[in-house]
mmCIF file of C-alpha atoms (C1' of nucleotides) in Angstrom:
data_model
loop_
_atom_site.group_PDB
_atom_site.id
_atom_site.type_symbol
_atom_site.label_atom_id
_atom_site.label_comp_id
_atom_site.label_asym_id
_atom_site.label_seq_id
_atom_site.Cartn_x
_atom_site.Cartn_y
_atom_site.Cartn_z
ATOM 1 C CA MET A 1 41.995 -17.643 -12.768
ATOM 2 C CA PRO A 2 40.518 -16.202 -9.610
ATOM 3 C CA GLU A 3 39.732 -17.426 -6.180
ATOM 4 C CA LEU A 4 40.873 -20.827 -4.173
ATOM 5 C CA PRO A 5 39.056 -23.727 -5.619
ATOM 6 C CA GLU A 6 39.985 -22.680 -9.193
ATOM 7 C CA VAL A 7 43.837 -22.407 -8.334
ATOM 8 C CA GLU A 8 43.707 -25.496 -5.914
ATOM 9 C CA VAL A 9 42.871 -27.090 -9.451
ATOM 10 C CA VAL A 10 45.426 -25.986 -10.842
ATOM 11 C CA ARG A 11 47.964 -26.256 -8.369
ATOM 12 C CA ARG A 12 46.862 -30.251 -8.339
ATOM 13 C CA GLY A 13 47.243 -31.008 -11.855
ATOM 14 C CA LEU A 14 51.224 -28.903 -11.283
ATOM 15 C CA ASP A 15 51.660 -31.475 -8.873
ATOM 16 C CA VAL A 16 50.765 -34.532 -11.281
ATOM 17 C CA TRP A 17 52.452 -32.585 -14.197
ATOM 18 C CA VAL A 18 55.727 -31.152 -13.216
ATOM 19 C CA SER A 19 56.928 -32.174 -9.559
ATOM 20 C CA GLY A 20 60.709 -33.915 -10.660
ATOM 21 C CA ARG A 21 60.733 -32.475 -13.732
ATOM 22 C CA THR A 22 63.916 -30.575 -14.645
ATOM 23 C CA ILE A 23 63.601 -27.020 -16.529
ATOM 24 C CA GLU A 24 65.176 -26.640 -19.855
ATOM 25 C CA SER A 25 63.992 -23.221 -20.592
ATOM 26 C CA ALA A 26 61.840 -20.255 -20.286
ATOM 27 C CA GLU A 27 60.797 -17.876 -22.858
ATOM 28 C CA VAL A 28 59.241 -14.657 -21.536
ATOM 29 C CA LEU A 29 56.911 -13.477 -24.579
ATOM 30 C CA HIS A 30 54.798 -10.649 -22.660
ATOM 31 C CA THR A 31 57.202 -7.954 -19.946
ATOM 32 C CA ARG A 32 54.157 -7.623 -17.643
ATOM 33 C CA ALA A 33 54.115 -10.994 -17.270
ATOM 34 C CA VAL A 34 57.145 -11.352 -14.726
ATOM 35 C CA ARG A 35 57.161 -9.242 -12.268
ATOM 36 C CA ARG A 36 60.025 -7.969 -10.496
ATOM 37 C CA HIS A 37 62.512 -9.526 -11.767
ATOM 38 C CA GLU A 38 66.361 -8.844 -12.533
ATOM 39 C CA GLY A 39 67.975 -11.014 -14.377
ATOM 40 C CA VAL A 40 67.617 -13.244 -17.046
ATOM 41 C CA LEU A 41 64.136 -16.120 -16.503
ATOM 42 C CA SER A 42 65.812 -18.663 -17.970
ATOM 43 C CA ASP A 43 69.379 -17.636 -16.784
ATOM 44 C CA GLN A 44 67.356 -18.700 -13.644
ATOM 45 C CA LEU A 45 65.468 -21.397 -14.165
ATOM 46 C CA LYS A 46 67.653 -23.328 -16.894
ATOM 47 C CA GLY A 47 68.822 -27.257 -14.501
ATOM 48 C CA ARG A 48 66.508 -26.238 -12.025
ATOM 49 C CA ARG A 49 64.340 -29.427 -10.621
ATOM 50 C CA VAL A 50 60.842 -28.969 -9.890
ATOM 51 C CA GLU A 51 59.974 -30.480 -6.195
ATOM 52 C CA SER A 52 56.238 -29.879 -6.178
ATOM 53 C CA ALA A 53 53.533 -27.888 -6.572
ATOM 54 C CA ASP A 54 52.456 -25.747 -3.276
ATOM 55 C CA ARG A 55 49.668 -22.668 -2.637
ATOM 56 C CA ARG A 56 48.645 -20.716 -0.187
ATOM 57 C CA GLY A 57 45.223 -18.138 -0.988
ATOM 58 C CA LYS A 58 45.418 -17.524 -4.613
ATOM 59 C CA TYR A 59 48.719 -17.848 -5.053
ATOM 60 C CA LEU A 60 50.981 -20.804 -6.218
ATOM 61 C CA TRP A 61 53.962 -21.950 -6.801
ATOM 62 C CA LEU A 62 56.993 -23.977 -7.505
ATOM 63 C CA PRO A 63 60.141 -25.194 -4.927
ATOM 64 C CA LEU A 64 63.196 -25.770 -6.697
ATOM 65 C CA ASP A 65 65.953 -27.901 -5.937
ATOM 66 C CA ASP A 66 67.939 -24.441 -5.764
ATOM 67 C CA GLY A 67 65.802 -23.207 -2.521
ATOM 68 C CA ALA A 68 64.462 -20.648 -4.229
ATOM 69 C CA ALA A 69 60.643 -21.012 -6.177
ATOM 70 C CA LEU A 70 58.329 -20.335 -9.201
ATOM 71 C CA MET A 71 56.081 -18.091 -8.276
ATOM 72 C CA ALA A 72 52.841 -17.157 -9.619
ATOM 73 C CA HIS A 73 49.244 -14.959 -8.950
ATOM 74 C CA LEU A 74 46.292 -15.742 -11.821
ATOM 75 C CA GLY A 75 45.271 -12.275 -12.068
ATOM 76 C CA MET A 76 41.420 -11.979 -13.008
ATOM 77 C CA SER A 77 42.213 -13.894 -16.574
ATOM 78 C CA GLY A 78 45.620 -15.849 -15.993
ATOM 79 C CA GLN A 79 45.596 -19.839 -17.191
ATOM 80 C CA VAL A 80 48.550 -22.652 -15.964
ATOM 81 C CA LEU A 81 48.118 -25.042 -19.171
ATOM 82 C CA MET A 82 49.846 -28.317 -20.227
ATOM 83 C CA VAL A 83 50.481 -29.020 -23.464
ATOM 84 C CA PRO A 84 52.371 -31.288 -26.088
ATOM 85 C CA LYS A 85 55.935 -29.337 -27.529
ATOM 86 C CA GLY A 86 54.783 -28.638 -30.951
ATOM 87 C CA THR A 87 51.430 -27.090 -30.144
ATOM 88 C CA PRO A 88 50.767 -23.902 -31.325
ATOM 89 C CA ASP A 89 51.146 -20.855 -29.015
ATOM 90 C CA GLU A 90 47.818 -19.428 -27.423
ATOM 91 C CA LYS A 91 46.895 -15.987 -28.647
ATOM 92 C CA HIS A 92 47.623 -14.590 -24.831
ATOM 93 C CA LEU A 93 50.536 -16.930 -24.091
ATOM 94 C CA ARG A 94 52.708 -14.558 -22.021
ATOM 95 C CA VAL A 95 55.465 -17.225 -20.627
ATOM 96 C CA ARG A 96 56.287 -20.910 -21.809
ATOM 97 C CA VAL A 97 58.249 -22.825 -19.633
ATOM 98 C CA THR A 98 60.190 -26.284 -21.171
ATOM 99 C CA PHE A 99 61.646 -29.215 -19.907
ATOM 100 C CA ALA A 100 64.613 -31.587 -20.358
ATOM 101 C CA ASP A 101 62.142 -34.338 -21.390
ATOM 102 C CA ASP A 102 59.657 -35.120 -24.139
ATOM 103 C CA GLY A 103 57.044 -34.289 -21.655
ATOM 104 C CA PRO A 104 54.465 -31.416 -21.946
ATOM 105 C CA GLU A 105 55.231 -27.578 -21.575
ATOM 106 C CA MET A 106 54.190 -25.963 -19.027
ATOM 107 C CA ARG A 107 52.545 -22.654 -20.648
ATOM 108 C CA PHE A 108 51.036 -19.034 -18.474
ATOM 109 C CA VAL A 109 48.299 -17.874 -20.755
ATOM 110 C CA ASP A 110 46.797 -14.203 -19.451
ATOM 111 C CA GLN A 111 44.235 -12.423 -21.858
ATOM 112 C CA ARG A 112 44.126 -9.151 -19.246
ATOM 113 C CA THR A 113 47.837 -9.060 -17.943
ATOM 114 C CA PHE A 114 46.919 -8.857 -14.356
ATOM 115 C CA GLY A 115 48.769 -12.502 -13.222
ATOM 116 C CA HIS A 116 51.774 -12.743 -13.156
ATOM 117 C CA LEU A 117 55.069 -14.834 -12.737
ATOM 118 C CA MET A 118 58.357 -14.383 -10.370
ATOM 119 C CA ILE A 119 61.004 -16.024 -9.043
ATOM 120 C CA THR A 120 61.661 -15.733 -5.362
ATOM 121 C CA GLN A 121 62.647 -17.061 -1.950
ATOM 122 C CA LEU A 122 60.683 -18.711 0.619
ATOM 123 C CA THR A 123 60.615 -18.618 4.298
ATOM 124 C CA ALA A 124 58.315 -18.909 7.471
ATOM 125 C CA ALA A 125 54.836 -16.966 7.619
ATOM 126 C CA TRP A 126 52.051 -18.198 9.567
ATOM 127 C CA GLY A 127 53.330 -21.341 10.068
ATOM 128 C CA ARG A 128 53.663 -21.922 6.617
ATOM 129 C CA THR A 129 57.430 -22.039 4.354
ATOM 130 C CA VAL A 130 55.804 -19.561 2.245
ATOM 131 C CA PRO A 131 57.254 -16.772 -0.863
ATOM 132 C CA LEU A 132 58.589 -14.082 0.693
ATOM 133 C CA PRO A 133 56.519 -11.017 -1.554
ATOM 134 C CA ILE A 134 53.253 -13.106 -0.048
ATOM 135 C CA ALA A 135 54.027 -13.508 3.886
ATOM 136 C CA HIS A 136 51.691 -11.111 4.842
ATOM 137 C CA ILE A 137 49.007 -13.057 3.450
ATOM 138 C CA ALA A 138 46.784 -14.800 5.729
ATOM 139 C CA PRO A 139 46.400 -18.477 5.494
ATOM 140 C CA ASP A 140 43.297 -19.821 3.568
ATOM 141 C CA PRO A 141 40.436 -21.313 5.273
ATOM 142 C CA LEU A 142 41.294 -24.921 4.155
ATOM 143 C CA GLU A 143 44.301 -24.942 5.247
ATOM 144 C CA ASP A 144 45.477 -26.291 8.660
ATOM 145 C CA ALA A 145 46.952 -23.283 9.621
ATOM 146 C CA PHE A 146 44.113 -21.288 9.483
ATOM 147 C CA ASP A 147 43.272 -19.882 13.409
ATOM 148 C CA GLU A 148 39.978 -18.966 13.955
ATOM 149 C CA ASP A 149 40.805 -17.001 16.426
ATOM 150 C CA VAL A 150 43.321 -14.993 15.321
ATOM 151 C CA PHE A 151 41.460 -13.984 12.446
ATOM 152 C CA THR A 152 38.287 -12.966 15.021
ATOM 153 C CA ALA A 153 40.794 -10.818 16.717
ATOM 154 C CA ALA A 154 41.568 -9.493 13.474
ATOM 155 C CA LEU A 155 38.338 -9.257 12.046
ATOM 156 C CA LYS A 156 37.009 -7.255 15.252
ATOM 157 C CA LYS A 157 39.553 -4.682 14.969
ATOM 158 C CA ARG A 158 38.784 -3.341 11.582
ATOM 159 C CA LYS A 159 36.380 -1.175 10.812
ATOM 160 C CA THR A 160 34.361 -2.266 7.365
ATOM 161 C CA GLY A 161 31.931 -3.899 5.994
ATOM 162 C CA ILE A 162 32.310 -7.649 6.617
ATOM 163 C CA LYS A 163 32.641 -7.841 2.485
ATOM 164 C CA ARG A 164 35.566 -6.022 2.323
ATOM 165 C CA ALA A 165 37.202 -8.005 5.164
ATOM 166 C CA LEU A 166 36.320 -10.867 3.402
ATOM 167 C CA LEU A 167 38.368 -10.007 0.243
ATOM 168 C CA ASP A 168 41.727 -8.861 2.228
ATOM 169 C CA GLN A 169 44.027 -11.589 1.736
ATOM 170 C CA SER A 170 46.273 -9.914 4.622
ATOM 171 C CA LEU A 171 42.774 -11.327 6.992
ATOM 172 C CA ILE A 172 41.686 -14.096 5.361
ATOM 173 C CA SER A 173 42.950 -15.429 2.244
ATOM 174 C CA GLY A 174 42.023 -16.996 -1.003
ATOM 175 C CA VAL A 175 37.940 -15.693 -1.191
ATOM 176 C CA GLY A 176 37.473 -13.225 -3.626
ATOM 177 C CA ASN A 177 33.902 -12.012 -5.616
ATOM 178 C CA ILE A 178 31.976 -15.448 -5.944
ATOM 179 C CA TYR A 179 32.372 -17.618 -2.643
ATOM 180 C CA ALA A 180 31.889 -14.126 -0.828
ATOM 181 C CA ASP A 181 28.910 -13.551 -2.142
ATOM 182 C CA GLU A 182 28.017 -17.512 -1.794
ATOM 183 C CA ALA A 183 29.223 -17.537 1.844
ATOM 184 C CA LEU A 184 27.366 -14.530 2.792
ATOM 185 C CA TRP A 185 24.120 -15.815 1.364
ATOM 186 C CA ARG A 186 24.377 -19.011 3.382
ATOM 187 C CA ALA A 187 25.259 -17.060 6.480
ATOM 188 C CA LYS A 188 22.763 -14.725 5.855
ATOM 189 C CA LEU A 189 24.493 -12.161 6.473
ATOM 190 C CA HIS A 190 24.163 -8.831 4.174
ATOM 191 C CA TRP A 191 27.445 -7.835 2.697
ATOM 192 C CA ALA A 192 28.145 -4.138 4.387
ATOM 193 C CA ARG A 193 27.404 -5.500 8.243
ATOM 194 C CA ALA A 194 29.443 -3.601 10.122
ATOM 195 C CA THR A 195 32.326 -6.089 11.233
ATOM 196 C CA GLU A 196 32.695 -5.223 14.775
ATOM 197 C CA THR A 197 28.309 -6.114 15.429
ATOM 198 C CA LEU A 198 29.459 -9.538 14.043
ATOM 199 C CA THR A 199 29.304 -11.746 17.113
ATOM 200 C CA LYS A 200 32.198 -14.807 17.762
ATOM 201 C CA PRO A 201 29.524 -17.608 16.649
ATOM 202 C CA LYS A 202 28.151 -15.341 13.562
ATOM 203 C CA ILE A 203 31.600 -15.283 12.571
ATOM 204 C CA SER A 204 32.072 -19.076 12.688
ATOM 205 C CA GLU A 205 29.181 -19.892 10.489
ATOM 206 C CA LEU A 206 30.422 -17.604 8.097
ATOM 207 C CA LEU A 207 33.740 -18.984 8.091
ATOM 208 C CA ALA A 208 32.083 -22.561 8.249
ATOM 209 C CA ALA A 209 30.102 -21.574 4.966
ATOM 210 C CA ALA A 210 33.360 -19.855 3.275
ATOM 211 C CA ARG A 211 34.736 -23.338 3.756
ATOM 212 C CA ALA A 212 31.417 -25.296 2.268
ATOM 213 C CA VAL A 213 31.448 -23.702 -0.566
ATOM 214 C CA MET A 214 34.763 -23.904 -1.544
ATOM 215 C CA THR A 215 35.053 -27.617 -0.193
ATOM 216 C CA GLU A 216 32.175 -28.136 -2.882
ATOM 217 C CA ALA A 217 33.116 -26.127 -5.640
ATOM 218 C CA LEU A 218 36.757 -27.700 -5.527
ATOM 219 C CA GLY A 219 34.725 -30.967 -5.479
ATOM 220 C CA GLN A 220 33.413 -30.035 -8.812
ATOM 221 C CA GLY A 221 36.461 -28.974 -10.688
ATOM 222 C CA GLY A 222 35.716 -24.861 -9.957
ATOM 223 C CA THR A 223 33.365 -22.023 -11.554
ATOM 224 C CA SER A 224 33.556 -21.957 -14.723
ATOM 225 C CA PHE A 225 31.318 -19.280 -16.781
ATOM 226 C CA ASP A 226 33.823 -19.778 -19.976
ATOM 227 C CA SER A 227 36.946 -21.058 -21.086
ATOM 228 C CA LEU A 228 39.238 -18.483 -19.262
ATOM 229 C CA TYR A 229 38.698 -20.395 -15.947
ATOM 230 C CA VAL A 230 39.794 -23.992 -16.635
ATOM 231 C CA ASN A 231 42.471 -26.916 -15.269
ATOM 232 C CA VAL A 232 46.313 -27.448 -16.629
ATOM 233 C CA ASN A 233 44.326 -29.427 -19.370
ATOM 234 C CA GLY A 234 41.770 -26.549 -20.506
ATOM 235 C CA GLU A 235 39.311 -28.511 -19.149
ATOM 236 C CA SER A 236 36.333 -26.071 -17.298
ATOM 237 C CA GLY A 237 34.493 -27.378 -13.793
ATOM 238 C CA TYR A 238 31.074 -26.593 -13.556
ATOM 239 C CA PHE A 239 30.047 -26.239 -9.801
ATOM 240 C CA ASP A 240 28.444 -22.554 -11.686
ATOM 241 C CA ARG A 241 25.281 -24.462 -11.932
ATOM 242 C CA SER A 242 25.580 -24.657 -7.620
ATOM 243 C CA LEU A 243 25.904 -21.051 -7.114
ATOM 244 C CA ASN A 244 23.086 -20.008 -5.321
ATOM 245 C CA VAL A 245 23.131 -16.293 -5.635
ATOM 246 C CA TYR A 246 26.413 -15.060 -7.149
ATOM 247 C CA GLY A 247 25.547 -13.188 -11.283
ATOM 248 C CA ARG A 248 22.187 -14.607 -10.715
ATOM 249 C CA ARG A 249 20.427 -11.101 -10.679
ATOM 250 C CA ASP A 250 16.905 -11.233 -10.355
ATOM 251 C CA GLU A 251 16.251 -15.119 -10.099
ATOM 252 C CA PRO A 252 14.429 -16.320 -7.244
ATOM 253 C CA CYS A 253 16.460 -17.241 -3.814
ATOM 254 C CA PRO A 254 16.649 -20.396 -3.738
ATOM 255 C CA ARG A 255 15.674 -20.325 0.216
ATOM 256 C CA CYS A 256 12.703 -18.126 0.295
ATOM 257 C CA GLY A 257 12.235 -17.334 -3.512
ATOM 258 C CA THR A 258 12.740 -13.445 -3.244
ATOM 259 C CA PRO A 259 14.609 -12.448 -6.902
ATOM 260 C CA ILE A 260 18.140 -11.369 -5.957
ATOM 261 C CA ARG A 261 19.510 -8.367 -6.120
ATOM 262 C CA ARG A 262 22.403 -6.975 -7.480
ATOM 263 C CA ASP A 263 24.868 -3.642 -5.901
ATOM 264 C CA ALA A 264 27.516 -2.344 -7.095
ATOM 265 C CA PHE A 265 30.618 -2.758 -4.518
ATOM 266 C CA MET A 266 34.131 -1.771 -5.294
ATOM 267 C CA ASN A 267 33.620 -0.876 -9.111
ATOM 268 C CA ARG A 268 31.949 -4.596 -9.726
ATOM 269 C CA SER A 269 29.060 -5.891 -8.059
ATOM 270 C CA SER A 270 27.444 -7.622 -4.777
ATOM 271 C CA TYR A 271 24.807 -10.400 -4.764
ATOM 272 C CA SER A 272 22.402 -10.805 -1.945
ATOM 273 C CA CYS A 273 18.675 -11.879 -1.361
ATOM 274 C CA PRO A 274 16.943 -8.878 0.032
ATOM 275 C CA THR A 275 15.193 -11.065 2.278
ATOM 276 C CA CYS A 276 17.237 -13.644 3.646
ATOM 277 C CA GLN A 277 19.969 -10.575 3.873
ATOM 278 C CA PRO A 278 18.732 -7.351 4.661
ATOM 279 C CA ARG A 279 20.898 -4.459 4.543
ATOM 280 C CA PRO A 280 21.938 -3.861 8.102
ATOM 281 C CA ARG A 281 20.924 0.221 9.163
ATOM 282 C CA ASN A 282 24.454 0.704 10.001
ATOM 283 C CA GLY A 283 26.236 -0.312 7.581
ATOM 284 C CA ARG A 284 29.278 0.043 5.852
ATOM 285 C CA TRP A 285 30.779 0.223 2.529
ATOM 286 C "C1'" DC B 1 48.729 2.971 11.273
ATOM 287 C "C1'" DA B 2 44.138 1.804 8.577
ATOM 288 C "C1'" DT B 3 40.477 2.832 4.791
ATOM 289 C "C1'" DC B 4 39.192 3.655 0.076
ATOM 290 C "C1'" DG B 5 38.811 4.654 -4.685
ATOM 291 C "C1'" DA B 6 41.725 4.556 -9.069
ATOM 292 C "C1'" DC B 7 44.328 2.166 -12.186
ATOM 293 C "C1'" DC B 8 45.896 -1.912 -14.433
ATOM 294 C "C1'" DC B 9 44.734 -4.890 -19.018
ATOM 295 C "C1'" DT B 10 41.703 -7.547 -22.431
ATOM 296 C "C1'" DG B 11 37.070 -8.359 -24.599
ATOM 297 C "C1'" DC B 12 32.568 -9.598 -24.733
ATOM 298 C "C1'" DG B 13 27.950 -8.002 -24.826
ATOM 299 C "C1'" DG B 14 24.167 -4.805 -24.073
ATOM 300 C "C1'" DG B 15 21.513 -0.716 -25.779
ATOM 301 C "C1'" DC B 16 21.283 2.706 -29.267
ATOM 302 C "C1'" DT C 1 26.745 -3.061 -39.440
ATOM 303 C "C1'" DG C 2 29.308 -0.234 -36.044
ATOM 304 C "C1'" DC C 3 30.478 2.509 -31.627
ATOM 305 C "C1'" DC C 4 29.999 3.832 -26.689
ATOM 306 C "C1'" DC C 5 29.810 2.269 -21.964
ATOM 307 C "C1'" DG C 6 29.823 -0.745 -18.257
ATOM 308 C "C1'" DC C 7 31.685 -5.595 -16.822
ATOM 309 C "C1'" DA C 8 34.211 -9.364 -15.819
ATOM 310 C "C1'" DG C 9 36.534 -14.907 -10.183
ATOM 311 C "C1'" DG C 10 42.586 -9.852 -9.201
ATOM 312 C "C1'" DG C 11 46.067 -7.272 -6.338
ATOM 313 C "C1'" DT C 12 48.413 -2.641 -5.572
ATOM 314 C "C1'" DC C 13 49.569 2.369 -5.045
ATOM 315 C "C1'" DG C 14 48.711 7.036 -3.730
ATOM 316 C "C1'" DA C 15 45.674 10.296 -1.653
ATOM 317 C "C1'" DT C 16 42.675 11.172 2.673
#
DNA sequence: CATCGACCCTGCGGGC
DNA sequence: TGCCCGCAGGGTCGAT
């Protein structure tokens, strides 16, 4: 489950459902689901108490009472579900974490196995305490540690297209393919616009658009085209109804009526309005 | 160093 | 009905 709003929906669920509980066991059903790991996951988690649920960008983690943390990245299709004990296993169940009480167990379900769990130490980075492996990830635009001037300076050094930059988690985290397209549409910027040609006010406008669209999506429980993207209780959000361009090829632009175009981009897609977001003369892919 | 394409997987829908 | 292709909210890695 992908971008910032969807991951935040999961974090909020975990904060409610696992904070303060003590882990009883962890069962790994697929080797790819746990990365960079030495030893038995269950041995390291048994008896640990979960303090809370934190997030930066698309990464979330559960700080533990021994100072380490259980980190998760959902990849393209990962889900974290809270289900009553005894519930039949999901087809793509990868890791099961049980607790020393009668409450629900936590399950990591992931069809495509691009996501993973990891036990990691915490460290200070960009004004926060975060897992060591993601110390290089920039703050996301919804956290206090995000510094617009720092982002703007870093962006101007880049020689690439604006969408590539938005998707680079070391510049700004949490933005993925959907919200990049939606933010660019709101700011009337083409995805291939060269970063070095952007003015400070335009960058500010783009950031405001990114914040707005992700905040609105969060208010609707995130974006779900199908049952792959759900909260810890398996429920879908409904922000997909509010998308202006993403996935709307040939549909009229909500602003000017021009049919939305779809371009191939990094083995994926970019959606934009040909009128509101004209292709730049010296764009960068 | 910075940038970019290939690759990692499973499943689904569309065209033939 | 199949089969094949393209496509899907992700990051990592090696080649340049």
